[in-house]
mmCIF file of C-alpha atoms in Angstrom:
data_model
loop_
_atom_site.group_PDB
_atom_site.id
_atom_site.type_symbol
_atom_site.label_atom_id
_atom_site.label_comp_id
_atom_site.label_asym_id
_atom_site.label_seq_id
_atom_site.Cartn_x
_atom_site.Cartn_y
_atom_site.Cartn_z
ATOM 1 C CA UNK A 1 0.411 -0.049 0.190
ATOM 2 C CA UNK A 2 3.322 2.363 1.770
ATOM 3 C CA UNK A 3 4.491 1.912 -2.822
ATOM 4 C CA UNK A 4 0.734 2.228 -4.252
ATOM 5 C CA UNK A 5 -0.433 5.177 -2.300
ATOM 6 C CA UNK A 6 3.012 7.263 -3.342
ATOM 7 C CA UNK A 7 2.137 6.958 -6.446
ATOM 8 C CA UNK A 8 -1.501 7.526 -6.162
ATOM 9 C CA UNK A 9 -0.117 10.823 -4.062
ATOM 10 C CA UNK A 10 1.856 12.595 -6.580
ATOM 11 C CA UNK A 11 -0.723 11.990 -9.291
ATOM 12 C CA UNK A 12 -3.310 14.139 -6.240
ATOM 13 C CA UNK A 13 -1.022 16.557 -6.024
ATOM 14 C CA UNK A 14 -0.720 17.102 -9.928
ATOM 15 C CA UNK A 15 -4.419 17.103 -10.405
ATOM 16 C CA UNK A 16 -4.808 19.870 -7.592
ATOM 17 C CA UNK A 17 -2.035 21.891 -9.182
ATOM 18 C CA UNK A 18 -3.951 22.598 -12.398
ATOM 19 C CA UNK A 19 -5.142 25.769 -13.425
ATOM 20 C CA UNK A 20 -9.197 25.475 -11.946
ATOM 21 C CA UNK A 21 -12.857 27.733 -14.045
ATOM 22 C CA UNK A 22 -12.837 30.764 -11.680
ATOM 23 C CA UNK A 23 -16.912 30.768 -12.255
ATOM 24 C CA UNK A 24 -18.552 28.129 -9.350
ATOM 25 C CA UNK A 25 -21.650 26.207 -10.374
ATOM 26 C CA UNK A 26 -24.747 27.510 -7.764
ATOM 27 C CA UNK A 27 -23.929 24.582 -6.037
ATOM 28 C CA UNK A 28 -20.632 25.716 -4.948
ATOM 29 C CA UNK A 29 -20.866 27.158 -1.126
ATOM 30 C CA UNK A 30 -23.610 24.885 -0.225
ATOM 31 C CA UNK A 31 -20.870 21.558 -0.569
ATOM 32 C CA UNK A 32 -18.004 23.751 0.742
ATOM 33 C CA UNK A 33 -19.507 24.622 3.791
ATOM 34 C CA UNK A 34 -21.557 20.692 4.246
ATOM 35 C CA UNK A 35 -20.474 20.120 7.306
ATOM 36 C CA UNK A 36 -21.399 15.875 7.149
ATOM 37 C CA UNK A 37 -18.766 13.285 7.550
ATOM 38 C CA UNK A 38 -19.928 12.269 3.765
ATOM 39 C CA UNK A 39 -20.614 14.177 0.720
ATOM 40 C CA UNK A 40 -22.278 12.822 -2.736
ATOM 41 C CA UNK A 41 -22.556 15.258 -6.039
ATOM 42 C CA UNK A 42 -24.650 12.919 -8.482
ATOM 43 C CA UNK A 43 -25.519 14.157 -12.091
ATOM 44 C CA UNK A 44 -24.438 13.780 -15.724
ATOM 45 C CA UNK A 45 -20.578 13.719 -17.381
ATOM 46 C CA UNK A 46 -19.714 17.459 -18.560
ATOM 47 C CA UNK A 47 -21.565 18.993 -16.080
ATOM 48 C CA UNK A 48 -18.478 19.605 -14.114
ATOM 49 C CA UNK A 49 -18.591 17.661 -10.512
ATOM 50 C CA UNK A 50 -14.501 16.784 -10.472
ATOM 51 C CA UNK A 51 -14.117 20.934 -11.082
ATOM 52 C CA UNK A 52 -16.901 21.819 -8.763
ATOM 53 C CA UNK A 53 -15.159 19.602 -6.688
ATOM 54 C CA UNK A 54 -11.706 20.017 -7.108
ATOM 55 C CA UNK A 55 -12.628 23.971 -6.063
ATOM 56 C CA UNK A 56 -14.283 22.898 -2.974
ATOM 57 C CA UNK A 57 -10.764 21.321 -2.227
ATOM 58 C CA UNK A 58 -8.542 24.063 -2.776
ATOM 59 C CA UNK A 59 -10.574 26.534 -0.201
ATOM 60 C CA UNK A 60 -10.963 23.449 2.290
ATOM 61 C CA UNK A 61 -8.944 24.289 5.098
ATOM 62 C CA UNK A 62 -6.443 21.295 5.108
ATOM 63 C CA UNK A 63 -2.601 21.291 4.905
ATOM 64 C CA UNK A 64 -1.313 19.415 1.520
ATOM 65 C CA UNK A 65 -0.815 15.990 3.188
ATOM 66 C CA UNK A 66 -3.991 15.930 4.763
ATOM 67 C CA UNK A 67 -5.655 15.700 1.664
ATOM 68 C CA UNK A 68 -5.813 13.569 -1.585
ATOM 69 C CA UNK A 69 -7.531 13.276 -4.525
ATOM 70 C CA UNK A 70 -8.417 10.074 -6.469
ATOM 71 C CA UNK A 71 -10.376 8.381 -8.843
ATOM 72 C CA UNK A 72 -11.939 5.561 -9.566
ATOM 73 C CA UNK A 73 -11.002 5.109 -12.888
ATOM 74 C CA UNK A 74 -7.758 5.272 -13.084
ATOM 75 C CA UNK A 75 -5.581 1.648 -13.387
ATOM 76 C CA UNK A 76 -4.382 2.378 -10.121
ATOM 77 C CA UNK A 77 -7.107 1.944 -8.726
ATOM 78 C CA UNK A 78 -8.311 -1.527 -10.258
ATOM 79 C CA UNK A 79 -9.342 -4.587 -8.029
ATOM 80 C CA UNK A 80 -7.946 -1.633 -4.800
ATOM 81 C CA UNK A 81 -10.377 -1.430 -1.963
ATOM 82 C CA UNK A 82 -11.547 1.863 -1.052
ATOM 83 C CA UNK A 83 -11.720 1.285 2.259
ATOM 84 C CA UNK A 84 -8.716 -0.164 3.226
ATOM 85 C CA UNK A 85 -7.158 2.630 1.005
ATOM 86 C CA UNK A 86 -8.871 5.636 3.166
ATOM 87 C CA UNK A 87 -7.885 3.264 5.947
ATOM 88 C CA UNK A 88 -4.080 3.560 5.733
ATOM 89 C CA UNK A 89 -4.328 7.248 4.944
ATOM 90 C CA UNK A 90 -6.399 8.023 8.023
ATOM 91 C CA UNK A 91 -3.841 6.411 10.252
ATOM 92 C CA UNK A 92 -1.180 9.041 8.282
ATOM 93 C CA UNK A 93 -2.806 11.547 9.239
ATOM 94 C CA UNK A 94 -5.358 11.777 6.626
ATOM 95 C CA UNK A 95 -8.082 15.031 7.205
ATOM 96 C CA UNK A 96 -10.070 14.501 3.553
ATOM 97 C CA UNK A 97 -10.494 13.068 0.369
ATOM 98 C CA UNK A 98 -12.463 13.848 -2.555
ATOM 99 C CA UNK A 99 -13.074 10.448 -4.846
ATOM 100 C CA UNK A 100 -14.085 10.672 -8.389
ATOM 101 C CA UNK A 101 -15.897 8.153 -10.300
ATOM 102 C CA UNK A 102 -17.038 5.799 -7.784
ATOM 103 C CA UNK A 103 -18.995 3.960 -9.225
ATOM 104 C CA UNK A 104 -15.609 2.517 -10.721
ATOM 105 C CA UNK A 105 -14.852 1.205 -7.763
ATOM 106 C CA UNK A 106 -15.661 -2.655 -6.897
ATOM 107 C CA UNK A 107 -18.623 -2.872 -4.028
ATOM 108 C CA UNK A 108 -18.109 1.260 -3.985
ATOM 109 C CA UNK A 109 -21.974 1.326 -2.009
ATOM 110 C CA UNK A 110 -20.691 -1.497 1.079
ATOM 111 C CA UNK A 111 -16.375 0.910 1.216
ATOM 112 C CA UNK A 112 -18.003 4.100 1.456
ATOM 113 C CA UNK A 113 -20.358 2.510 4.292
ATOM 114 C CA UNK A 114 -17.592 0.751 6.215
ATOM 115 C CA UNK A 115 -15.263 4.250 5.501
ATOM 116 C CA UNK A 116 -18.422 6.258 6.504
ATOM 117 C CA UNK A 117 -18.538 2.920 10.364
ATOM 118 C CA UNK A 118 -14.982 3.614 11.342
ATOM 119 C CA UNK A 119 -13.231 6.480 10.396
ATOM 120 C CA UNK A 120 -13.409 10.238 11.154
ATOM 121 C CA UNK A 121 -12.341 11.466 7.895
ATOM 122 C CA UNK A 122 -14.629 13.543 5.567
ATOM 123 C CA UNK A 123 -15.309 11.812 1.899
ATOM 124 C CA UNK A 124 -16.212 13.794 -0.691
ATOM 125 C CA UNK A 125 -17.660 11.969 -3.427
ATOM 126 C CA UNK A 126 -18.785 11.905 -7.517
ATOM 127 C CA UNK A 127 -20.303 9.687 -9.259
ATOM 128 C CA UNK A 128 -22.378 8.937 -12.173
ATOM 129 C CA UNK A 129 -26.249 10.090 -11.671
ATOM 130 C CA UNK A 130 -27.512 6.694 -11.590
ATOM 131 C CA UNK A 131 -25.457 5.978 -8.034
ATOM 132 C CA UNK A 132 -27.825 7.213 -5.864
ATOM 133 C CA UNK A 133 -30.947 5.104 -7.462
ATOM 134 C CA UNK A 134 -28.683 1.684 -7.370
ATOM 135 C CA UNK A 135 -28.960 2.390 -3.662
ATOM 136 C CA UNK A 136 -31.712 3.627 -1.673
ATOM 137 C CA UNK A 137 -29.723 4.540 1.703
ATOM 138 C CA UNK A 138 -27.352 6.480 -0.446
ATOM 139 C CA UNK A 139 -29.847 9.260 -0.346
ATOM 140 C CA UNK A 140 -30.587 8.954 3.776
ATOM 141 C CA UNK A 141 -27.053 8.405 4.790
ATOM 142 C CA UNK A 142 -25.193 10.645 2.907
ATOM 143 C CA UNK A 143 -25.699 14.552 1.997
ATOM 144 C CA UNK A 144 -26.604 13.775 -1.269
ATOM 145 C CA UNK A 145 -26.463 17.199 -3.984
ATOM 146 C CA UNK A 146 -27.417 17.179 -7.973
ATOM 147 C CA UNK A 147 -25.307 18.856 -10.428
ATOM 148 C CA UNK A 148 -27.268 19.164 -13.013
ATOM 149 C CA UNK A 149 -26.353 20.967 -16.670
ATOM 150 C CA UNK A 150 -25.591 24.467 -16.884
ATOM 151 C CA UNK A 151 -28.631 26.290 -16.184
ATOM 152 C CA UNK A 152 -29.693 29.457 -19.146
ATOM 153 C CA UNK A 153 -29.061 31.297 -16.307
ATOM 154 C CA UNK A 154 -25.288 30.088 -15.611
ATOM 155 C CA UNK A 155 -24.821 30.078 -19.071
ATOM 156 C CA UNK A 156 -25.305 33.583 -19.646
ATOM 157 C CA UNK A 157 -22.659 34.959 -15.861
ATOM 158 C CA UNK A 158 -19.973 32.660 -17.598
ATOM 159 C CA UNK A 159 -20.050 34.066 -21.153
ATOM 160 C CA UNK A 160 -20.964 37.507 -20.364
ATOM 161 C CA UNK A 161 -19.188 38.168 -16.501
ATOM 162 C CA UNK A 162 -21.832 39.233 -14.951
ATOM 163 C CA UNK A 163 -23.754 37.680 -12.503
ATOM 164 C CA UNK A 164 -27.437 37.222 -12.411
ATOM 165 C CA UNK A 165 -30.679 36.259 -9.740
ATOM 166 C CA UNK A 166 -32.622 32.975 -9.692
ATOM 167 C CA UNK A 167 -35.917 32.643 -8.857
ATOM 168 C CA UNK A 168 -38.967 30.076 -7.743
ATOM 169 C CA UNK A 169 -41.384 29.060 -10.555
ATOM 170 C CA UNK A 170 -43.714 30.522 -8.755
ATOM 171 C CA UNK A 171 -42.154 33.414 -8.171
ATOM 172 C CA UNK A 172 -41.861 33.460 -11.658
ATOM 173 C CA UNK A 173 -45.397 32.829 -12.356
ATOM 174 C CA UNK A 174 -46.337 36.044 -10.616
ATOM 175 C CA UNK A 175 -43.929 39.038 -11.143
ATOM 176 C CA UNK A 176 -41.998 37.533 -14.120
ATOM 177 C CA UNK A 177 -42.513 41.170 -15.474
ATOM 178 C CA UNK A 178 -40.786 42.553 -13.089
ATOM 179 C CA UNK A 179 -37.764 39.726 -13.050
ATOM 180 C CA UNK A 180 -37.451 39.799 -16.650
ATOM 181 C CA UNK A 181 -36.983 43.723 -16.348
ATOM 182 C CA UNK A 182 -34.079 42.814 -13.339
ATOM 183 C CA UNK A 183 -32.309 40.828 -16.134
ATOM 184 C CA UNK A 184 -32.209 42.411 -18.727
ATOM 185 C CA UNK A 185 -31.396 45.543 -17.230
ATOM 186 C CA UNK A 186 -28.422 43.233 -15.907
ATOM 187 C CA UNK A 187 -27.480 41.919 -19.354
ATOM 188 C CA UNK A 188 -27.761 46.022 -20.830
ATOM 189 C CA UNK A 189 -26.838 45.758 -24.322
ATOM 190 C CA UNK A 190 -27.147 42.218 -24.614
ATOM 191 C CA UNK A 191 -29.849 40.964 -26.915
ATOM 192 C CA UNK A 192 -31.396 37.592 -24.212
ATOM 193 C CA UNK A 193 -33.369 35.990 -27.575
ATOM 194 C CA UNK A 194 -29.588 35.644 -28.663
ATOM 195 C CA UNK A 195 -28.496 33.778 -25.937
ATOM 196 C CA UNK A 196 -31.227 31.836 -25.277
ATOM 197 C CA UNK A 197 -30.496 30.074 -28.941
ATOM 198 C CA UNK A 198 -26.953 30.038 -28.289
ATOM 199 C CA UNK A 199 -27.776 28.145 -25.312
ATOM 200 C CA UNK A 200 -30.495 25.398 -27.105
ATOM 201 C CA UNK A 201 -27.172 24.507 -29.069
ATOM 202 C CA UNK A 202 -23.648 24.806 -26.987
ATOM 203 C CA UNK A 203 -25.434 25.887 -23.477
ATOM 204 C CA UNK A 204 -25.806 22.692 -21.600
ATOM 205 C CA UNK A 205 -22.217 21.003 -20.601
ATOM 206 C CA UNK A 206 -19.058 24.187 -19.589
ATOM 207 C CA UNK A 207 -17.017 23.000 -21.435
ATOM 208 C CA UNK A 208 -18.428 25.004 -24.246
ATOM 209 C CA UNK A 209 -16.403 27.817 -22.828
ATOM 210 C CA UNK A 210 -13.455 25.746 -23.223
ATOM 211 C CA UNK A 211 -13.634 24.962 -26.619
ATOM 212 C CA UNK A 212 -16.884 25.499 -28.546
ATOM 213 C CA UNK A 213 -14.944 24.383 -31.485
ATOM 214 C CA UNK A 214 -14.974 20.734 -30.340
ATOM 215 C CA UNK A 215 -18.512 21.069 -28.587
ATOM 216 C CA UNK A 216 -20.609 18.964 -30.541
ATOM 217 C CA UNK A 217 -18.122 16.063 -30.987
ATOM 218 C CA UNK A 218 -17.156 16.206 -27.598
ATOM 219 C CA UNK A 219 -20.794 16.203 -26.702
ATOM 220 C CA UNK A 220 -21.213 12.896 -28.675
ATOM 221 C CA UNK A 221 -18.086 12.232 -26.267
ATOM 222 C CA UNK A 222 -20.231 12.173 -23.490
ATOM 223 C CA UNK A 223 -23.082 10.462 -24.382
ATOM 224 C CA UNK A 224 -20.808 7.562 -26.054
ATOM 225 C CA UNK A 225 -18.756 7.657 -22.375
ATOM 226 C CA UNK A 226 -22.055 7.116 -20.702
ATOM 227 C CA UNK A 227 -23.165 4.487 -22.735
ATOM 228 C CA UNK A 228 -20.237 2.562 -22.770
ATOM 229 C CA UNK A 229 -19.220 2.764 -18.863
ATOM 230 C CA UNK A 230 -22.445 4.527 -16.761
ATOM 231 C CA UNK A 231 -24.975 2.297 -18.715
ATOM 232 C CA UNK A 232 -22.888 -0.835 -19.461
ATOM 233 C CA UNK A 233 -21.433 -0.932 -15.797
ATOM 234 C CA UNK A 234 -23.576 -0.649 -13.408
ATOM 235 C CA UNK A 235 -27.282 -2.051 -14.967
ATOM 236 C CA UNK A 236 -24.302 -4.731 -17.079
ATOM 237 C CA UNK A 237 -26.001 -3.856 -20.196
ATOM 238 C CA UNK A 238 -23.701 -5.968 -23.173
ATOM 239 C CA UNK A 239 -21.539 -3.932 -26.000
ATOM 240 C CA UNK A 240 -24.472 -5.495 -28.975
ATOM 241 C CA UNK A 241 -27.325 -4.017 -26.827
ATOM 242 C CA UNK A 242 -26.000 -0.796 -26.119
ATOM 243 C CA UNK A 243 -26.019 -0.021 -29.797
ATOM 244 C CA UNK A 244 -29.555 -0.578 -30.006
ATOM 245 C CA UNK A 245 -30.545 1.770 -26.702
ATOM 246 C CA UNK A 246 -27.654 3.922 -29.635
ATOM 247 C CA UNK A 247 -30.360 3.461 -31.893
ATOM 248 C CA UNK A 248 -33.179 4.646 -29.240
ATOM 249 C CA UNK A 249 -31.711 7.768 -28.527
ATOM 250 C CA UNK A 250 -31.834 9.110 -32.491
ATOM 251 C CA UNK A 251 -35.340 8.170 -33.037
ATOM 252 C CA UNK A 252 -36.829 9.410 -29.955
ATOM 253 C CA UNK A 253 -34.295 12.726 -31.449
ATOM 254 C CA UNK A 254 -35.988 12.435 -34.449
ATOM 255 C CA UNK A 255 -40.422 12.355 -33.348
ATOM 256 C CA UNK A 256 -42.677 14.192 -31.125
ATOM 257 C CA UNK A 257 -43.455 13.314 -28.363
ATOM 258 C CA UNK A 258 -46.276 10.701 -28.148
ATOM 259 C CA UNK A 259 -45.494 9.815 -31.385
ATOM 260 C CA UNK A 260 -44.748 6.587 -31.202
ATOM 261 C CA UNK A 261 -46.272 4.577 -29.319
ATOM 262 C CA UNK A 262 -43.664 2.274 -27.150
ATOM 263 C CA UNK A 263 -44.849 -0.737 -29.569
ATOM 264 C CA UNK A 264 -43.644 0.878 -32.848
ATOM 265 C CA UNK A 265 -39.968 2.251 -30.710
ATOM 266 C CA UNK A 266 -39.736 -1.603 -29.832
ATOM 267 C CA UNK A 267 -40.434 -2.538 -33.397
ATOM 268 C CA UNK A 268 -37.818 0.269 -34.738
ATOM 269 C CA UNK A 269 -35.366 -0.561 -32.016
ATOM 270 C CA UNK A 270 -35.238 -4.505 -31.934
ATOM 271 C CA UNK A 271 -36.142 -4.921 -28.373
ATOM 272 C CA UNK A 272 -39.178 -6.551 -26.317
ATOM 273 C CA UNK A 273 -41.829 -3.860 -24.860
ATOM 274 C CA UNK A 274 -40.257 -5.223 -21.618
ATOM 275 C CA UNK A 275 -36.435 -4.258 -22.140
ATOM 276 C CA UNK A 276 -38.048 -1.540 -24.249
ATOM 277 C CA UNK A 277 -39.073 -0.603 -21.022
ATOM 278 C CA UNK A 278 -36.014 -1.200 -18.704
ATOM 279 C CA UNK A 279 -33.543 0.571 -21.239
ATOM 280 C CA UNK A 280 -35.371 3.870 -21.660
ATOM 281 C CA UNK A 281 -35.545 3.895 -17.187
ATOM 282 C CA UNK A 282 -31.198 3.532 -17.467
ATOM 283 C CA UNK A 283 -31.238 6.185 -20.120
ATOM 284 C CA UNK A 284 -33.760 8.473 -17.800
ATOM 285 C CA UNK A 285 -31.791 7.883 -14.852
ATOM 286 C CA UNK A 286 -27.585 8.681 -16.839
ATOM 287 C CA UNK A 287 -29.400 11.915 -18.312
ATOM 288 C CA UNK A 288 -29.478 11.149 -21.836
ATOM 289 C CA UNK A 289 -33.237 10.519 -22.269
ATOM 290 C CA UNK A 290 -36.045 12.476 -19.985
ATOM 291 C CA UNK A 291 -39.156 10.366 -19.192
ATOM 292 C CA UNK A 292 -42.302 12.279 -18.138
ATOM 293 C CA UNK A 293 -45.518 9.784 -17.298
ATOM 294 C CA UNK A 294 -49.309 11.785 -18.151
ATOM 295 C CA UNK A 295 -50.184 12.648 -14.178
ATOM 296 C CA UNK A 296 -53.511 11.014 -14.190
ATOM 297 C CA UNK A 297 -51.352 7.404 -13.259
ATOM 298 C CA UNK A 298 -49.962 9.233 -9.924
ATOM 299 C CA UNK A 299 -53.388 7.833 -9.141
ATOM 300 C CA UNK A 300 -54.132 5.008 -10.265
ATOM 301 C CA UNK A 301 -52.315 2.388 -12.986
ATOM 302 C CA UNK A 302 -53.522 4.524 -17.139
ATOM 303 C CA UNK A 303 -53.446 2.410 -20.668
ATOM 304 C CA UNK A 304 -51.499 5.735 -21.298
ATOM 305 C CA UNK A 305 -48.462 6.691 -23.580
ATOM 306 C CA UNK A 306 -45.439 8.444 -21.469
ATOM 307 C CA UNK A 307 -43.378 11.538 -23.332
ATOM 308 C CA UNK A 308 -40.542 10.709 -24.325
ATOM 309 C CA UNK A 309 -37.240 14.253 -24.649
ATOM 310 C CA UNK A 310 -33.801 13.682 -25.210
ATOM 311 C CA UNK A 311 -32.107 15.087 -21.797
ATOM 312 C CA UNK A 312 -31.121 19.050 -23.405
ATOM 313 C CA UNK A 313 -31.117 20.921 -26.199
ATOM 314 C CA UNK A 314 -27.000 20.430 -26.457
ATOM 315 C CA UNK A 315 -28.097 16.535 -26.736
ATOM 316 C CA UNK A 316 -30.933 16.930 -29.159
ATOM 317 C CA UNK A 317 -28.558 18.867 -31.354
ATOM 318 C CA UNK A 318 -25.848 16.518 -31.583
ATOM 319 C CA UNK A 319 -28.062 13.259 -32.901
ATOM 320 C CA UNK A 320 -30.281 15.774 -35.388
ATOM 321 C CA UNK A 321 -30.808 18.486 -37.012
ATOM 322 C CA UNK A 322 -33.695 18.296 -37.852
ATOM 323 C CA UNK A 323 -36.022 18.541 -34.696
ATOM 324 C CA UNK A 324 -39.247 19.958 -34.683
ATOM 325 C CA UNK A 325 -39.613 22.958 -32.714
ATOM 326 C CA UNK A 326 -42.344 21.939 -30.625
ATOM 327 C CA UNK A 327 -39.261 18.840 -29.531
ATOM 328 C CA UNK A 328 -37.782 22.039 -28.919
ATOM 329 C CA UNK A 329 -39.088 23.974 -27.155
ATOM 330 C CA UNK A 330 -40.089 21.543 -24.657
ATOM 331 C CA UNK A 331 -37.218 20.190 -24.201
ATOM 332 C CA UNK A 332 -35.752 23.252 -23.313
ATOM 333 C CA UNK A 333 -38.202 23.824 -20.711
ATOM 334 C CA UNK A 334 -38.397 20.138 -19.069
ATOM 335 C CA UNK A 335 -34.538 20.797 -18.579
ATOM 336 C CA UNK A 336 -34.771 23.545 -16.338
ATOM 337 C CA UNK A 337 -37.943 22.754 -14.922
ATOM 338 C CA UNK A 338 -37.539 19.539 -13.855
ATOM 339 C CA UNK A 339 -34.634 20.705 -11.497
ATOM 340 C CA UNK A 340 -37.008 22.016 -8.825
ATOM 341 C CA UNK A 341 -40.532 21.088 -10.196
ATOM 342 C CA UNK A 342 -41.987 17.823 -10.745
ATOM 343 C CA UNK A 343 -43.047 17.544 -13.987
ATOM 344 C CA UNK A 344 -45.995 15.869 -15.406
ATOM 345 C CA UNK A 345 -47.429 16.219 -19.404
ATOM 346 C CA UNK A 346 -51.532 16.337 -19.344
ATOM 347 C CA UNK A 347 -54.051 16.219 -22.315
ATOM 348 C CA UNK A 348 -55.339 19.752 -21.914
ATOM 349 C CA UNK A 349 -52.247 22.138 -21.886
ATOM 350 C CA UNK A 350 -48.287 20.477 -22.326
ATOM 351 C CA UNK A 351 -47.397 20.056 -19.035
ATOM 352 C CA UNK A 352 -48.777 20.352 -15.061
ATOM 353 C CA UNK A 353 -45.866 21.560 -12.904
ATOM 354 C CA UNK A 354 -45.804 21.263 -8.670
ATOM 355 C CA UNK A 355 -49.021 19.034 -9.912
ATOM 356 C CA UNK A 356 -50.833 22.855 -9.519
ATOM 357 C CA UNK A 357 -49.894 24.845 -12.697
ATOM 358 C CA UNK A 358 -51.115 24.546 -16.411
ATOM 359 C CA UNK A 359 -48.576 25.387 -19.110
ATOM 360 C CA UNK A 360 -48.278 25.177 -22.906
ATOM 361 C CA UNK A 361 -45.264 25.937 -24.856
ATOM 362 C CA UNK A 362 -45.782 27.928 -28.486
ATOM 363 C CA UNK A 363 -44.651 30.541 -30.379
ATOM 364 C CA UNK A 364 -44.566 34.328 -29.703
ATOM 365 C CA UNK A 365 -48.420 33.708 -30.861
ATOM 366 C CA UNK A 366 -50.099 30.901 -29.204
ATOM 367 C CA UNK A 367 -53.619 31.086 -27.753
ATOM 368 C CA UNK A 368 -55.317 30.608 -24.339
ATOM 369 C CA UNK A 369 -57.924 28.839 -26.407
ATOM 370 C CA UNK A 370 -56.472 25.094 -24.997
ATOM 371 C CA UNK A 371 -56.899 26.645 -21.919
ATOM 372 C CA UNK A 372 -59.060 28.371 -21.005
ATOM 373 C CA UNK A 373 -61.708 27.116 -17.990
ATOM 374 C CA UNK A 374 -58.161 25.733 -15.710
ATOM 375 C CA UNK A 375 -57.434 27.504 -13.124
ATOM 376 C CA UNK A 376 -53.718 28.167 -12.629
ATOM 377 C CA UNK A 377 -52.907 28.053 -16.390
ATOM 378 C CA UNK A 378 -50.103 29.918 -18.381
ATOM 379 C CA UNK A 379 -48.843 30.312 -21.879
ATOM 380 C CA UNK A 380 -45.139 30.077 -22.077
ATOM 381 C CA UNK A 381 -43.825 31.645 -25.457
ATOM 382 C CA UNK A 382 -40.985 31.461 -27.681
ATOM 383 C CA UNK A 383 -39.642 34.459 -29.364
ATOM 384 C CA UNK A 384 -40.534 37.050 -26.958
ATOM 385 C CA UNK A 385 -39.046 38.502 -24.654
ATOM 386 C CA UNK A 386 -40.831 40.102 -21.892
ATOM 387 C CA UNK A 387 -44.661 38.831 -20.618
ATOM 388 C CA UNK A 388 -47.630 40.103 -20.183
ATOM 389 C CA UNK A 389 -49.974 38.956 -17.616
ATOM 390 C CA UNK A 390 -50.506 34.650 -18.225
ATOM 391 C CA UNK A 391 -47.832 34.694 -21.021
ATOM 392 C CA UNK A 392 -44.084 34.335 -19.860
ATOM 393 C CA UNK A 393 -41.248 34.556 -22.858
ATOM 394 C CA UNK A 394 -39.748 30.631 -22.259
ATOM 395 C CA UNK A 395 -35.812 31.978 -21.983
ATOM 396 C CA UNK A 396 -37.096 32.700 -18.383
ATOM 397 C CA UNK A 397 -37.531 29.892 -17.650
ATOM 398 C CA UNK A 398 -33.321 29.433 -17.407
ATOM 399 C CA UNK A 399 -33.879 30.686 -13.955
ATOM 400 C CA UNK A 400 -34.999 28.860 -12.004
ATOM 401 C CA UNK A 401 -31.058 27.666 -10.411
#
């Protein structure tokens, strides 16, 4: 272990000396100030989990020999027990371990539990968005935080180097004209709709700002890594069936939500109905796909189709340039709202938000015809800067976190 630890400490020191982005995402203060012994950050690949952990580590009050960074996907960690490594480090005065890609370690759930039970050491770890779901005790035992894609607000903050506020969904509904004016005043001469259209294509992942020319290739690489590493590892899906998952993603990207039934989608992809439901669940957990169910299913078993979207508009753009404008709008809305609110689809309107608000997504001329006589109903309209009464601008939905 002594020789192994020396090699890992060398890699850790190199990692900790890396230059990090100045911008800190919205979870930074919560993670840095968290008093829990073990803190987990989960989310899709590419959203900035590693950067966030390293930024936090730089500001924690530990001496250099009291901290170490490890990545469980590094060859050095093959067949190494997390518990034994932590025990060795703790024995020699270690106080904080940052563990990246924890889901790649063998028996990581049990190993982490043993560290929690037997050592007084701080752990900050990251993992696939599916990690939290593999074991319900994660949510109870540790402080788990989901890091989503960049919101439109965060995208604007990075691009324009300004500080912008976030709001609750209810606050936006009740005070959207004031909130809109507040945001527009902050960005001064910048055009919000131009920024919004740039976000639709490039805004989901922070690495856009490091290399704009290679962004779409990196999105494609992210999809492949999630499929061939995270999904294949966590759900024991073979390489041959991973190709079916790629076909499923591409098929959904070309269709309007609800256009394909589960039966026809299964035939297109070439799998049974039962297998398809499993695949949809895997992709939803891995945050490549968003699975929105009919609101009536909350109360009873109903034979209703589900809405399927790509998880965000950057994924959608990377797979096809032929997406329906309605699909793009709904994908954006769902990607921004679902982090802070519950989301179902409804027969009249498009979505039910927090089991209370019915919204219809459309262009600037979208009428209230479908929403008449429905209480707490709103039109969320594209291509407008400022709303009026129960009509809100779609771009504003990106200011919820």
